[in-house]
Amino acid sequence: MKSLLLALFCLQSVFGQEQSDSLFVFVGQKIKVDKFEPKVVKGQIPFNEAFKAKYKVVQQVYGSYQKNTIDFEAYDHMGTPAFSKFDNVLLFVSNHNEKWFHEKYQYFDVYKTKEGKWASCGDPYKFDDYHRKSLKAVKLEFAEPVSFDVSYLNVEHIKKWYPEPYFTIRNNRAYCLMGAYVDELFQVKKEGVLKARGIFK
């Protein structure tokens, strides 16, 4: 191991599940996400920005965790983690030496349905097309309408990111019609990127 950076990269990219509860998947409500400067070996250049996050645990989906809030670190090559832009997200974190680390780039923004469940909008494989299996999106009714501003997008980008039949476009907003519940979303990651990282066989 040449540096702490290499260790962190390995943690985030190929972290294997060393014990049955080393992965924790949950619906979390953002409390805070703050950037920090990690310690690195002298002369090494950091390739990821580092963040300390604190979230309220709203619903446990997989794994074991006893507290109502969780602190974890996230490392992102692109800057501020995309998951931090949303109030409620399905998050994937792994435990290493009694510290929690975000599984790099893995999340879904989620919203409460009328039946009280959490679900995400659009194609459940929107981030995982390479690992596409047979799971299909279903029609959803949310407690409050879920929509996204598309006024800054051109027609091609709207079709790409907010395609039919998952969304309908009205007045420069994409309204969510279809998606998947958190249990199915976890299954997508379990059979896809988490399997590729060695967490599941």
Coordinates of C-alpha atoms in Angstrom, one line a residue:
M1 CA 0.0 0.0 0.0
K2 CA 1.8 3.1 -1.3
S3 CA -0.4 5.7 0.5
L4 CA -3.5 6.4 2.4
L5 CA -5.0 7.6 -0.8
L6 CA -4.6 4.2 -2.3
A7 CA -6.1 2.7 0.7
L8 CA -9.1 5.0 0.5
F9 CA -9.5 4.3 -3.2
C10 CA -9.5 0.6 -2.5
L11 CA -12.1 1.1 0.3
Q12 CA -14.4 3.0 -2.0
S13 CA -14.0 0.9 -5.1
V14 CA -13.4 -2.7 -4.2
F15 CA -14.2 -3.0 -0.5
G16 CA -15.1 -6.6 0.2
Q17 CA -17.6 -7.6 2.9
E18 CA -15.5 -9.0 5.7
Q19 CA -18.4 -9.7 8.0
S20 CA -22.2 -10.0 7.7
D21 CA -22.9 -6.5 8.9
S22 CA -20.1 -4.6 7.2
L23 CA -22.6 -3.2 4.6
F24 CA -25.4 -1.0 5.7
V25 CA -28.1 0.2 3.3
F26 CA -30.6 2.8 4.5
V27 CA -32.9 5.7 3.7
G28 CA -31.2 8.7 5.2
Q29 CA -32.2 12.3 5.7
K30 CA -29.4 14.8 5.4
I31 CA -28.2 16.6 8.5
K32 CA -24.9 17.9 7.2
V33 CA -22.2 17.2 4.6
D34 CA -19.0 19.1 5.2
K35 CA -15.7 19.0 3.2
F36 CA -12.5 18.2 5.1
E37 CA -8.8 17.7 4.3
P38 CA -7.7 14.1 4.9
K39 CA -4.2 13.3 5.9
V40 CA -2.1 12.0 3.0
V41 CA 1.4 10.7 2.7
K42 CA 3.9 13.5 2.0
G43 CA 4.4 14.1 -1.7
Q44 CA 1.2 12.4 -2.8
I45 CA -1.5 14.2 -4.7
P46 CA -5.1 13.6 -3.6
F47 CA -7.4 12.5 -6.5
N48 CA -10.7 12.7 -4.5
E49 CA -12.3 15.4 -2.4
A50 CA -13.2 14.2 1.1
F51 CA -16.4 14.9 3.0
K52 CA -17.8 14.1 6.5
A53 CA -21.5 13.4 6.4
K54 CA -24.1 13.0 9.1
Y55 CA -27.5 11.5 8.3
K56 CA -30.7 10.6 10.2
V57 CA -31.5 6.9 9.7
V58 CA -35.1 7.0 8.4
Q59 CA -35.4 3.3 7.3
Q60 CA -33.0 0.4 7.5
V61 CA -33.0 -1.6 4.2
Y62 CA -30.0 -4.0 4.7
G63 CA -27.5 -4.7 7.5
S64 CA -27.5 -3.9 11.2
Y65 CA -27.2 -0.5 12.8
Q66 CA -28.4 0.5 16.3
K67 CA -28.4 4.4 16.3
N68 CA -30.8 6.9 14.9
T69 CA -28.0 8.9 13.1
I70 CA -24.9 7.8 11.3
D71 CA -21.6 9.5 10.5
F72 CA -19.6 8.5 7.5
E73 CA -16.9 9.7 5.2
A74 CA -17.4 10.1 1.4
Y75 CA -14.7 10.5 -1.3
D76 CA -15.6 11.9 -4.7
H77 CA -13.5 12.6 -7.7
M78 CA -16.0 15.0 -9.1
G79 CA -16.3 17.2 -6.0
T80 CA -19.3 17.5 -3.8
P81 CA -21.1 14.1 -3.7
A82 CA -24.2 14.1 -5.8
F83 CA -26.2 12.4 -3.1
S84 CA -25.8 15.5 -0.9
K85 CA -28.0 17.6 -3.2
F86 CA -31.1 15.7 -2.1
D87 CA -32.9 15.8 1.3
N88 CA -33.6 12.0 1.4
V89 CA -31.5 9.3 -0.2
L90 CA -31.0 5.6 -0.3
L91 CA -27.3 5.3 0.8
F92 CA -24.8 2.4 0.8
V93 CA -22.0 2.5 3.4
S94 CA -19.4 0.0 4.5
N95 CA -17.7 -0.5 7.8
H96 CA -13.9 -0.7 8.0
N97 CA -12.1 -0.6 11.3
E98 CA -15.2 0.7 13.1
K99 CA -15.6 3.6 10.7
W100 CA -18.3 4.0 8.0
F101 CA -17.4 4.9 4.4
H102 CA -19.8 5.7 1.6
E103 CA -19.7 3.2 -1.3
K104 CA -18.4 5.6 -3.9
Y105 CA -21.0 7.1 -6.2
Q106 CA -23.8 4.7 -5.0
Y107 CA -27.1 6.3 -4.1
F108 CA -30.7 7.0 -5.2
D109 CA -32.7 10.1 -4.3
V110 CA -36.0 8.9 -2.8
Y111 CA -39.4 10.2 -2.0
K112 CA -42.3 9.1 0.1
T113 CA -45.3 7.6 -1.7
K114 CA -48.9 7.9 -0.7
E115 CA -48.8 4.4 0.8
G116 CA -45.9 5.5 3.1
K117 CA -43.1 3.7 1.2
W118 CA -39.9 5.2 -0.1
A119 CA -39.2 5.1 -3.9
S120 CA -37.0 6.6 -6.5
C121 CA -38.1 8.1 -9.9
G122 CA -37.3 6.7 -13.3
D123 CA -35.6 3.6 -14.6
P124 CA -34.2 1.6 -11.7
Y125 CA -31.1 0.9 -13.9
K126 CA -30.5 4.5 -14.8
F127 CA -27.1 4.4 -13.1
D128 CA -26.5 0.7 -13.7
D129 CA -27.4 0.0 -17.3
Y130 CA -24.3 -2.2 -17.7
H131 CA -25.7 -4.5 -15.0
R132 CA -29.3 -4.5 -16.3
K133 CA -31.4 -7.4 -15.2
S134 CA -35.2 -8.0 -15.3
L135 CA -36.5 -5.6 -12.7
K136 CA -39.1 -3.2 -14.1
A137 CA -40.3 0.2 -12.9
V138 CA -43.9 0.5 -11.6
K139 CA -46.4 3.3 -11.5
L140 CA -46.1 5.4 -8.4
E141 CA -48.2 7.9 -6.5
F142 CA -46.2 10.2 -4.3
A143 CA -47.4 11.9 -1.1
E144 CA -46.5 15.1 -2.9
P145 CA -45.8 15.6 -6.6
V146 CA -42.2 14.9 -7.5
S147 CA -40.9 17.0 -10.3
F148 CA -37.6 18.4 -11.6
D149 CA -36.7 21.7 -13.4
V150 CA -35.8 21.0 -17.0
S151 CA -35.9 24.6 -18.3
Y152 CA -32.1 24.6 -18.6
L153 CA -32.0 21.4 -20.7
N154 CA -32.3 21.0 -24.4
V155 CA -34.7 18.5 -26.0
E156 CA -32.1 15.7 -26.3
H157 CA -31.0 16.0 -22.7
I158 CA -34.6 15.9 -21.5
K159 CA -35.2 12.7 -23.4
K160 CA -32.1 11.2 -22.0
W161 CA -32.5 12.1 -18.3
Y162 CA -36.3 12.3 -18.0
P163 CA -37.6 9.8 -20.6
E164 CA -41.2 8.6 -21.2
P165 CA -42.9 6.6 -19.7
Y166 CA -41.1 7.4 -16.4
F167 CA -41.8 11.1 -16.7
T168 CA -44.1 13.5 -18.3
I169 CA -43.0 17.1 -19.2
R170 CA -45.2 20.0 -18.3
N171 CA -44.3 23.7 -18.0
N172 CA -40.6 23.1 -18.0
R173 CA -40.8 20.5 -15.3
A174 CA -40.4 16.7 -15.5
Y175 CA -43.1 15.0 -13.3
C176 CA -42.4 11.5 -12.0
L177 CA -44.8 8.8 -13.0
M178 CA -42.9 5.6 -12.6
G179 CA -40.0 4.2 -10.5
A180 CA -39.0 1.6 -8.0
Y181 CA -39.2 1.0 -4.2
V182 CA -36.0 0.9 -2.1
D183 CA -36.0 -2.9 -1.7
E184 CA -35.9 -3.3 -5.5
L185 CA -33.3 -0.5 -5.8
F186 CA -31.1 -2.3 -3.3
Q187 CA -31.5 -5.5 -5.4
V188 CA -30.3 -3.6 -8.5
K189 CA -27.1 -2.6 -6.7
K190 CA -26.7 -6.0 -5.0
E191 CA -26.8 -7.8 -8.4
G192 CA -24.7 -5.1 -10.1
V193 CA -22.0 -2.8 -8.8
L194 CA -21.9 -4.2 -5.2
K195 CA -21.4 -7.7 -6.7
A196 CA -18.7 -6.3 -9.0
R197 CA -16.9 -4.8 -6.0
G198 CA -16.9 -8.2 -4.2
I199 CA -19.4 -7.3 -1.5
F200 CA -21.8 -9.9 -2.7
K201 CA -21.1 -13.2 -4.6

